[in-house]
Short mmCIF file of C-alpha atoms and ligand atoms in Angstrom, two decimals:
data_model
loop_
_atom_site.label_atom_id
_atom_site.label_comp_id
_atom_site.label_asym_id
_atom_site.label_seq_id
_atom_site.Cartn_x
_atom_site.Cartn_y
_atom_site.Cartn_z
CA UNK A 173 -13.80 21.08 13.68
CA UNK A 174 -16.75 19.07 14.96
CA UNK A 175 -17.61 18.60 18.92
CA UNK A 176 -16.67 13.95 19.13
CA UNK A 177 -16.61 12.01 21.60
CA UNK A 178 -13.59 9.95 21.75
CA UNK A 179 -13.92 6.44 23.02
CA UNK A 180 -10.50 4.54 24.03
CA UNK A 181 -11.29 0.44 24.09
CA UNK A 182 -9.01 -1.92 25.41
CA UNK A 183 -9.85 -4.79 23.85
CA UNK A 184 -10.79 -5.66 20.30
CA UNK A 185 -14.54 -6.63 21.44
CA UNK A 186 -15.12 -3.30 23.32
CA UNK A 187 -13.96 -1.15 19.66
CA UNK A 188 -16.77 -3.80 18.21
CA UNK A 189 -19.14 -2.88 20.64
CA UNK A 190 -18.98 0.83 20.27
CA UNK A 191 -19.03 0.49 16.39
CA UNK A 192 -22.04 -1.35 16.93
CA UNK A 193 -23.83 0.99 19.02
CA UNK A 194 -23.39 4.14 17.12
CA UNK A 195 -23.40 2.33 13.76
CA UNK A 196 -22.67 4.96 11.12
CA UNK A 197 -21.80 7.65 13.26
CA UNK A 198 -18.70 6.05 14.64
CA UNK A 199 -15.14 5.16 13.02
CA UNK A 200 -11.66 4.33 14.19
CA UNK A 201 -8.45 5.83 14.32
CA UNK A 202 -5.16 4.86 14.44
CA UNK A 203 -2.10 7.19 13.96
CA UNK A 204 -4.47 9.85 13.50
CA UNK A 205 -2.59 11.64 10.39
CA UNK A 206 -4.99 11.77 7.95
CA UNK A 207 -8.78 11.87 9.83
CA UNK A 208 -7.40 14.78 11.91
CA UNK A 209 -6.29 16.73 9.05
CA UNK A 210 -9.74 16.29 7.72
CA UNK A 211 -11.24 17.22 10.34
CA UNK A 212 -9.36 20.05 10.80
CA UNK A 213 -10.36 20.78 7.28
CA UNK A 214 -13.74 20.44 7.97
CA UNK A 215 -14.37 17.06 6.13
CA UNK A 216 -17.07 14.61 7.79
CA UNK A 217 -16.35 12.67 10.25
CA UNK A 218 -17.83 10.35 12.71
CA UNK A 219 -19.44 12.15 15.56
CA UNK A 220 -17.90 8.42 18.12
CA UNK A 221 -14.51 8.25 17.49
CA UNK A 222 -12.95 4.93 18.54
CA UNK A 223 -8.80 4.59 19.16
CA UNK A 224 -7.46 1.98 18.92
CA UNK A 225 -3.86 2.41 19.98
CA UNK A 226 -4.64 0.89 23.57
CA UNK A 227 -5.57 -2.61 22.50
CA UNK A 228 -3.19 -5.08 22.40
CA UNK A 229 -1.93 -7.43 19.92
CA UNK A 230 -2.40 -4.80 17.25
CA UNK A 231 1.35 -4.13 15.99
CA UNK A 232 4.34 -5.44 15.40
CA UNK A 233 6.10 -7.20 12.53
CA UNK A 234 6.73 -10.92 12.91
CA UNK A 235 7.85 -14.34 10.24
CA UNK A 236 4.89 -16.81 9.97
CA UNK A 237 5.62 -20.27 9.83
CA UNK A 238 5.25 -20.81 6.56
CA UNK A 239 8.31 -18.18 5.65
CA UNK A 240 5.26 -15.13 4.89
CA UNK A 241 5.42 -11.81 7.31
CA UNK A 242 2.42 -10.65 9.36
CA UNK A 243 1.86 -7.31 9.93
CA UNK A 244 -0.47 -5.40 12.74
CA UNK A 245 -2.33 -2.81 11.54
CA UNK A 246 -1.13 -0.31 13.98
CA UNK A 247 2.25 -0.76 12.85
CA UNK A 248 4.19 2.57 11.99
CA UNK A 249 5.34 3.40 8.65
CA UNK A 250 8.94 3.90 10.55
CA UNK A 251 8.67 0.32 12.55
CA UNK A 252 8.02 -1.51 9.00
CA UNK A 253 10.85 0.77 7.21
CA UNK A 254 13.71 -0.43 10.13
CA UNK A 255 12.11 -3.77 10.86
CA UNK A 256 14.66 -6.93 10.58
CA UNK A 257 11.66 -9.21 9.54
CA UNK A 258 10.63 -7.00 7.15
CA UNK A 259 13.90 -6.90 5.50
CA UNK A 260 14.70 -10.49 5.96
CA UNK A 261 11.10 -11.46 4.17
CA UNK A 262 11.98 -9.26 1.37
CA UNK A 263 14.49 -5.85 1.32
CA UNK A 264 13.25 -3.84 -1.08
CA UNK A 265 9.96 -3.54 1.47
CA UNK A 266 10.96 -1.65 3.90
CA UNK A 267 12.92 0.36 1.96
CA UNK A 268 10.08 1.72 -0.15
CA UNK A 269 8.41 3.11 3.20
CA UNK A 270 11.45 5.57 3.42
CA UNK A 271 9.96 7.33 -0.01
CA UNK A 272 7.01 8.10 2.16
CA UNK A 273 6.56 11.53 3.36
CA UNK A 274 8.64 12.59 5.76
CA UNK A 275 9.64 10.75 8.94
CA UNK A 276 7.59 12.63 11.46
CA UNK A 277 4.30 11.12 9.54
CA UNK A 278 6.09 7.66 9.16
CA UNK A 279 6.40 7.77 12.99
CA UNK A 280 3.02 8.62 13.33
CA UNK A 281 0.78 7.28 10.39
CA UNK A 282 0.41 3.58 10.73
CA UNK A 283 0.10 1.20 8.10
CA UNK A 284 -3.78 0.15 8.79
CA UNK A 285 -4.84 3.52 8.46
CA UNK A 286 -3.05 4.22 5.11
CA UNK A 287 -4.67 1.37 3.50
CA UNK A 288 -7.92 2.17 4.89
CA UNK A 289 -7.85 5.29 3.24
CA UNK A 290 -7.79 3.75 -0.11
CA UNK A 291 -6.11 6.34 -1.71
CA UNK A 292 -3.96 4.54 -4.98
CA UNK A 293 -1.46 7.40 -4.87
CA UNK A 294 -0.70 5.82 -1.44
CA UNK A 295 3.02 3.91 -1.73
CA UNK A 296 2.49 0.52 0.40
CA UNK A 297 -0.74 -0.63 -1.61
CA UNK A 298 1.77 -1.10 -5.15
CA UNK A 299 4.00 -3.48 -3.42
CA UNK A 300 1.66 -5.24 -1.02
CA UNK A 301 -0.60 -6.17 -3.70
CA UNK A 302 2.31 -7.51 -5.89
CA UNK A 303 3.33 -9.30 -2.54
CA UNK A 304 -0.52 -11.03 -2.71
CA UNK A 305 -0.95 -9.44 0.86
CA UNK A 306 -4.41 -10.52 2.23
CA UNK A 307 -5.75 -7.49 4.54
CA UNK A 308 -7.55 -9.37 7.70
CA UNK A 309 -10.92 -7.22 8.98
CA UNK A 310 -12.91 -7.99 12.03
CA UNK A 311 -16.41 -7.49 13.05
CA UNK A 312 -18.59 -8.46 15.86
CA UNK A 313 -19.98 -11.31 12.75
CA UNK A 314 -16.07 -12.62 12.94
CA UNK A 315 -12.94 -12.29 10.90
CA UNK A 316 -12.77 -12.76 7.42
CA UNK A 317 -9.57 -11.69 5.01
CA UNK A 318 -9.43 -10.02 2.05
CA UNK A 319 -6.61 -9.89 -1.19
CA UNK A 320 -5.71 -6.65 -1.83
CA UNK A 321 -6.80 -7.57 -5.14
CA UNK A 322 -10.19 -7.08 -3.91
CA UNK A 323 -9.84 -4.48 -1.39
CA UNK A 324 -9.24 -1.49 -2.64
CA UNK A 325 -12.97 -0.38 -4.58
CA UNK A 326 -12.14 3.01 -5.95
CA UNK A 327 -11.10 6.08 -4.74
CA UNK A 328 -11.46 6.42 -1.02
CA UNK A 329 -13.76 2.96 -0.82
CA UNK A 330 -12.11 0.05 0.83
CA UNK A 331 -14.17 -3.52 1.22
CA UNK A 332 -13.82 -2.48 5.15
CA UNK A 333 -17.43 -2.20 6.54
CA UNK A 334 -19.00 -0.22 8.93
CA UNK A 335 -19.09 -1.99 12.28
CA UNK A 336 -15.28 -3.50 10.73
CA UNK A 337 -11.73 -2.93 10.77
CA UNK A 338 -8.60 -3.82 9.70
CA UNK A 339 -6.54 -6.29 12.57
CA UNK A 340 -3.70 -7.10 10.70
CA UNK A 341 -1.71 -8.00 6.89
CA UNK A 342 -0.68 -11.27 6.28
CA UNK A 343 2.17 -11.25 3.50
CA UNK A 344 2.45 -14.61 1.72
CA UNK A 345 5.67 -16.36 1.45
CA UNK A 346 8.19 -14.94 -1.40
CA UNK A 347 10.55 -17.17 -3.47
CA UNK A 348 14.07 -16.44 -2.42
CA UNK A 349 15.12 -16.10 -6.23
CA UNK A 350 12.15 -13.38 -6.24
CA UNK A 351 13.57 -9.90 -6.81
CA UNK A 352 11.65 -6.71 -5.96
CA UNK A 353 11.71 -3.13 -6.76
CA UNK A 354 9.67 -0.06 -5.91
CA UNK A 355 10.15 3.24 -8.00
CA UNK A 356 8.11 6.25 -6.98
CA UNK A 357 8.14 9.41 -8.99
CA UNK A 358 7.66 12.87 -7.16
CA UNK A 359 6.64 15.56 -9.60
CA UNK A 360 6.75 18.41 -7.15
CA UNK A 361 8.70 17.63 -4.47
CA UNK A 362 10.73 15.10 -2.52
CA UNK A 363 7.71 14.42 0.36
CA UNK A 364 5.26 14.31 -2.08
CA UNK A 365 2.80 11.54 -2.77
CA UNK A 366 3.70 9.62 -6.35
CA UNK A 367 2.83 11.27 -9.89
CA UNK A 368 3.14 7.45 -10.85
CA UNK A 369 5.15 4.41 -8.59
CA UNK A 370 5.58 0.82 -9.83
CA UNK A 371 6.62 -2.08 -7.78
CA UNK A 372 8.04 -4.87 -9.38
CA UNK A 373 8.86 -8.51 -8.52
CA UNK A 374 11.18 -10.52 -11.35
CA UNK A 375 12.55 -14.00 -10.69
CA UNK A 376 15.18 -13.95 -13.21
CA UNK A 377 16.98 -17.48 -14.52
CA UNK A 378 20.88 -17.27 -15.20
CA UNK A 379 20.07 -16.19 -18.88
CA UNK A 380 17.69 -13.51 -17.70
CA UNK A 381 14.98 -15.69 -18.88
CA UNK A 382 11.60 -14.40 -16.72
CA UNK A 383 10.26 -17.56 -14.73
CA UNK A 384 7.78 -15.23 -13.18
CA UNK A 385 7.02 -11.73 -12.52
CA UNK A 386 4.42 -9.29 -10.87
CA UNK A 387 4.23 -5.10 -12.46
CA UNK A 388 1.85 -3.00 -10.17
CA UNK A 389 1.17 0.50 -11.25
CA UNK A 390 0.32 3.31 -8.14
CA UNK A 391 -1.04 6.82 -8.80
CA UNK A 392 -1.97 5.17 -12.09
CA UNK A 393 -6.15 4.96 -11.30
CA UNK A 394 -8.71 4.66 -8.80
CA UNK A 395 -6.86 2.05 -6.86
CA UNK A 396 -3.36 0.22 -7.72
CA UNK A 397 -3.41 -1.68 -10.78
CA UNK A 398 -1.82 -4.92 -12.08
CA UNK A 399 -0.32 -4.54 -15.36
CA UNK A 400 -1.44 -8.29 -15.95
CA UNK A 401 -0.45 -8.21 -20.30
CA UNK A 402 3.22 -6.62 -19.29
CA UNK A 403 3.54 -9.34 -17.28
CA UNK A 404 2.36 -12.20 -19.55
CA UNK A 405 4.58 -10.61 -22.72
CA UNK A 406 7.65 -11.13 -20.21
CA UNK A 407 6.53 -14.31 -19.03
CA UNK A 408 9.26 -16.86 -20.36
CA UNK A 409 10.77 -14.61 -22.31
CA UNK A 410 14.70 -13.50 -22.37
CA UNK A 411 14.46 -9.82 -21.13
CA UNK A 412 15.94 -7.85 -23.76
CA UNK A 413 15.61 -3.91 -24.02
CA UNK A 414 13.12 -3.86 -26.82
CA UNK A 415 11.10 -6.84 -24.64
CA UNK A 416 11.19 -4.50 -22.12
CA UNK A 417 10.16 -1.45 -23.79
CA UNK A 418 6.69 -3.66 -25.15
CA UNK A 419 6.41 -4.19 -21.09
CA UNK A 420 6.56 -0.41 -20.52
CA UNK A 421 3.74 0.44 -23.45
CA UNK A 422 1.72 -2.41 -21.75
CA UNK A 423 2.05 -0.92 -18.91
CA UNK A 424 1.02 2.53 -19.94
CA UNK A 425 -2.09 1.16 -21.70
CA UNK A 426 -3.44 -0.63 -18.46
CA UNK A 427 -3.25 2.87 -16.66
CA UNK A 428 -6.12 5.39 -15.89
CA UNK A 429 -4.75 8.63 -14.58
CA UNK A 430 -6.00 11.21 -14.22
CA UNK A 431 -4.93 15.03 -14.87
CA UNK A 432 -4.13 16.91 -11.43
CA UNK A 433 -1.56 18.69 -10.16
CA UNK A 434 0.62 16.39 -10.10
CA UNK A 435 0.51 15.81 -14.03
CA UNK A 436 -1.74 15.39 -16.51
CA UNK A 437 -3.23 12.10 -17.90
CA UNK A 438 -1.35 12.33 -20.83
CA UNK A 439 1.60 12.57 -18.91
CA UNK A 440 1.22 10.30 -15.88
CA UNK A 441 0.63 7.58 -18.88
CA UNK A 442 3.62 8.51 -20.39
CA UNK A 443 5.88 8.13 -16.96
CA UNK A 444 3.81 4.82 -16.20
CA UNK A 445 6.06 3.55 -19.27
CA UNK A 446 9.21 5.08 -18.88
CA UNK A 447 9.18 4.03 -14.86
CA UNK A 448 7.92 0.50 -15.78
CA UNK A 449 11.17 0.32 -18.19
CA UNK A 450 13.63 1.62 -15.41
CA UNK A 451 12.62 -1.29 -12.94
CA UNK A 452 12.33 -3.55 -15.16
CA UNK A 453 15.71 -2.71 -16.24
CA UNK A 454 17.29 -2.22 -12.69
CA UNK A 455 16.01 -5.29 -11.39
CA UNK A 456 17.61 -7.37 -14.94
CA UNK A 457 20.44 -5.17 -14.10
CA UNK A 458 20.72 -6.54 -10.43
CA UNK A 459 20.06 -3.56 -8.66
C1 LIG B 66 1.60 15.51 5.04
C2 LIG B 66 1.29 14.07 4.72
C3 LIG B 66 2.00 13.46 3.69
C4 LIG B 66 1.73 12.12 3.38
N1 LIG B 66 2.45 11.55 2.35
C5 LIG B 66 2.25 10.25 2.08
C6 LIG B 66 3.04 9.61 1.07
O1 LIG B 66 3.90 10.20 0.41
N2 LIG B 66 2.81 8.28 0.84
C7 LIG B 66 1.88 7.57 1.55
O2 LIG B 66 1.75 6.38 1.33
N3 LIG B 66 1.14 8.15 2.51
C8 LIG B 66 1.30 9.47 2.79
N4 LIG B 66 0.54 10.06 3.78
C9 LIG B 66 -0.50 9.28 4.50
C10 LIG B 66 0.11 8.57 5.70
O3 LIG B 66 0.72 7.43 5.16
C11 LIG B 66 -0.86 8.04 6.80
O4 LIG B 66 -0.29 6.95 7.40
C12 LIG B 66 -2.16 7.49 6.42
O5 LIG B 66 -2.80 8.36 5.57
C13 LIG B 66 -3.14 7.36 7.61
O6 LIG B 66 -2.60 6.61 8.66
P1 LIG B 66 -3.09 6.89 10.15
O7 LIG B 66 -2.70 5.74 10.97
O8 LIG B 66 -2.67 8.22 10.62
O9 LIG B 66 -4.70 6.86 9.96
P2 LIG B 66 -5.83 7.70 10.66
O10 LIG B 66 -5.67 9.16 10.35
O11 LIG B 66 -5.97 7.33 12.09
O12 LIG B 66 -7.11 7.13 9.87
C14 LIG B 66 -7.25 7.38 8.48
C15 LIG B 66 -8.53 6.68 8.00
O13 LIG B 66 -8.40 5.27 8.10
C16 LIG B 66 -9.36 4.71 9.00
N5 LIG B 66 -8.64 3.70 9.77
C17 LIG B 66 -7.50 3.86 10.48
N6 LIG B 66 -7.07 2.68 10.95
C18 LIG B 66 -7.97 1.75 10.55
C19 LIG B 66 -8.09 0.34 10.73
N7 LIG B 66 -7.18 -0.36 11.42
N8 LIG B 66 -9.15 -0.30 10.17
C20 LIG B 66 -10.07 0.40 9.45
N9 LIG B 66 -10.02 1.73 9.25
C21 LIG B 66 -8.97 2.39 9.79
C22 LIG B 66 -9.89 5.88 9.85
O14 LIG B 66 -11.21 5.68 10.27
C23 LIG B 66 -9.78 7.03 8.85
O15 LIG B 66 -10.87 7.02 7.98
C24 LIG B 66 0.76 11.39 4.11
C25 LIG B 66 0.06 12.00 5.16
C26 LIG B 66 0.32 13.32 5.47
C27 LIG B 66 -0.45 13.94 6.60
#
C-alpha cells in the first residue's frame, strides 16, 4: 500500500479546498470499505486523501416537505436499512439494503461511497433510479444535482468530478398506491453481490390494470438499466401471466451482461427474465 497523507476537514469548504489544491492527486473517503481494500490490493489511489466523516450535516435520513426523503451521503447502509423515514417513504427500501453484504460492511460502507463507485452490480443504484433519485454534488463552482439517470457513465465512471463530491440524495415523492419490489439473485453465495437484481415499482388499479410502472435491471450492464419497452407493453394493460412473461423477454432484451463468474451472458440474460417475471408477479400478487 502507498505512503498518503490523510487530511480530516471539518467543514464542506475546507474538503473543497484540499481537492482543489492537489487536484488529481486527491479523493475522498467515506466509510472507507471499498478504497481501502484497493489499496490494500495495490490499486491507485490518490496520494491526499480527504475524510469526510468529521463534517457535519452529511448524514442522516429525513421527509422533505413535499412527502420525498433526503438522504446524506455519509449515511450507513445499516442507518437507511432500520430508518423509520425510510420505511415510511416507501418499505420495500430499506429492506433491500439488508440483501447487501453482510452487516459489518452495512455498518461501515455508506451510501455516498457505494454510488460513487459506480459499480451496476451495486444493489441501491436499481431502486434509487426507479425512485428518480437526483444525486446532489458539490464543488468549490457550487452545487448542482444530477438524476441517476445520468449519473452512472459506465463501469466505475460516475458524472462526479474531480474537485466534486457527492453531499446528499434527494428521493422524489412516491404515490401512496405505488408498490415496490427489489429481487436480487446471488449465484454463489448469500453475501454476494447480484448475478442479476430488478427493482420494480407497479401502481396497480382494483382490476390489476397497470396505471404506471418503473422495471430497473442491476448486474444487467455497465450501469443499471431501465427496461423502458417492459414497461410501456404493461402500461394500461390488465397484468395477466402471458402479459407478464412479454415484460420478462423485454426485459431480457434491454440487458448487456456480461460473462464472469458470476454467470455467463447467456445466462445472466436468461435470469434478467425469469426475475423480471417473479416481481412482476409478487408485486400483482400483493406481496
Ligand atoms: C466484502 C464486501 C462486500 C460488498 N458487497 C456488496 C453488495 O452485496 N452490494 C452492494 O451494494 N455493495 C457491496 N459492497 C460495497 C459496499 O456497499 C460499500 O458501501 C461501498 O462500496 C463503498 O462505500 P464506502 O463508504 O466504504 O466508500 P469508500 O471506500 O470510502 O469510497 C469508495 C469510493 O467512492 C468515493 N467516494 C466515497 N464517498 C464519496 C462521496 N461522498 N462523493 C464522491 N466520492 C465518494 C471514494 O473516493 C472511493 O473512490 C461490498 C463491499 C465489500 C468490502
Amino acid at each position: 500500500m502507498r505512503d498518503v497523507a490523510y487530511h480530516e476537514p471539518v467543514s464542506i469548504g475546507g474538503a473543497l479546498g484540499i481537492l482543489d489544491q492537489y487536484g488529481e492527486d486527491a479523493q475522498v473517503i467515506a466509510g472507507g470499505t471499498g478504497l481501502i481494500l484497493g489499496m490494500k490490493q495495490g490499486l491507485p489511489s490518490a496520494g491526499h486523501i480527504v475524510g469526510l466523516r468529521k463534517i457535519p450535516g452529511l448524514r442522516g435520513i429525513s421527509r422533505t416537505a413535499d412527502g420525498g426523503l433526503q438522504i446524506g451521503a455519509l449515511t450507513t447502509h445499516r442507518q437507511i436499512e432500520t430508518s423509520a423515514n425510510a420505511s415510511d417513504y416507501c418499505a420495500a427500501f430499506p429492506r433491500s439494503f439488508a440483501w447487501l453484504a453482510t452487516i459489518r460492511i452495512r455498518n461501515a460502507g455508506t451510501i455516498g461511497g457505494n454510488l460513487s463507485e459506480g459499480n451496476a452490480n451495486y444493489d441501491p443504484p436499481t431502486m434509487l433510479m426507479g425512485f428518480g433519485a437526483q444525486a446532489v454534488l458539490v464543488s468549490s463552482a457550487g452545487e448542482r444535482s444530477v438524476s441517476l439517470d445520468d449519473f452512472f457513465l459506465g463501469a466505475g465512471k460516475t458524472a462526479c468530478r474531480r474537485g466534486e463530491f457527492l453531499t446528499r440524495l434527494l428521493l422524489p415523492p412516491q404515490p401512496s398506491s405505488f408498490k415496490w419490489l427489489y429481487s436480487k439473485f446471488r449465484a454463489r453465495s448469500v453475501v454476494d453481490s447480484a448475478c442479476v437484481a430488478v427493482a420494480a415499482g407497479l401502481d396497480l388499479d382494483g382490476d390489476h390494470v397497470v396505471k404506471s410502472a418503473r422495471i430497473v435491471l442491476g448486474a444487467a450492464g455497465p450501469t443499471p438499466i431501465r427496461a423502458s419497452k417492459a414497461e410501456a407493453a404493461i402500461q394500461n394493460q390488465r397484468l395477466t401471466p402471458s402479459l407478464i412473461k412479454e415484460a420478462g423477454a423485454l426485459a431480457r432484451d434491454a440487458s448487456e451482461p456480461v460473462s464472469d463468474l458470476r454467470g455467463s451472458a447467456d445466462y445472466k440474460r436468461d435470469m434478467v427474465a425469469v426475475f423480471t417475471e417473479s416481481t412482476l408477479e409478487d408485486l400483482s400478487n400483493g406481496k
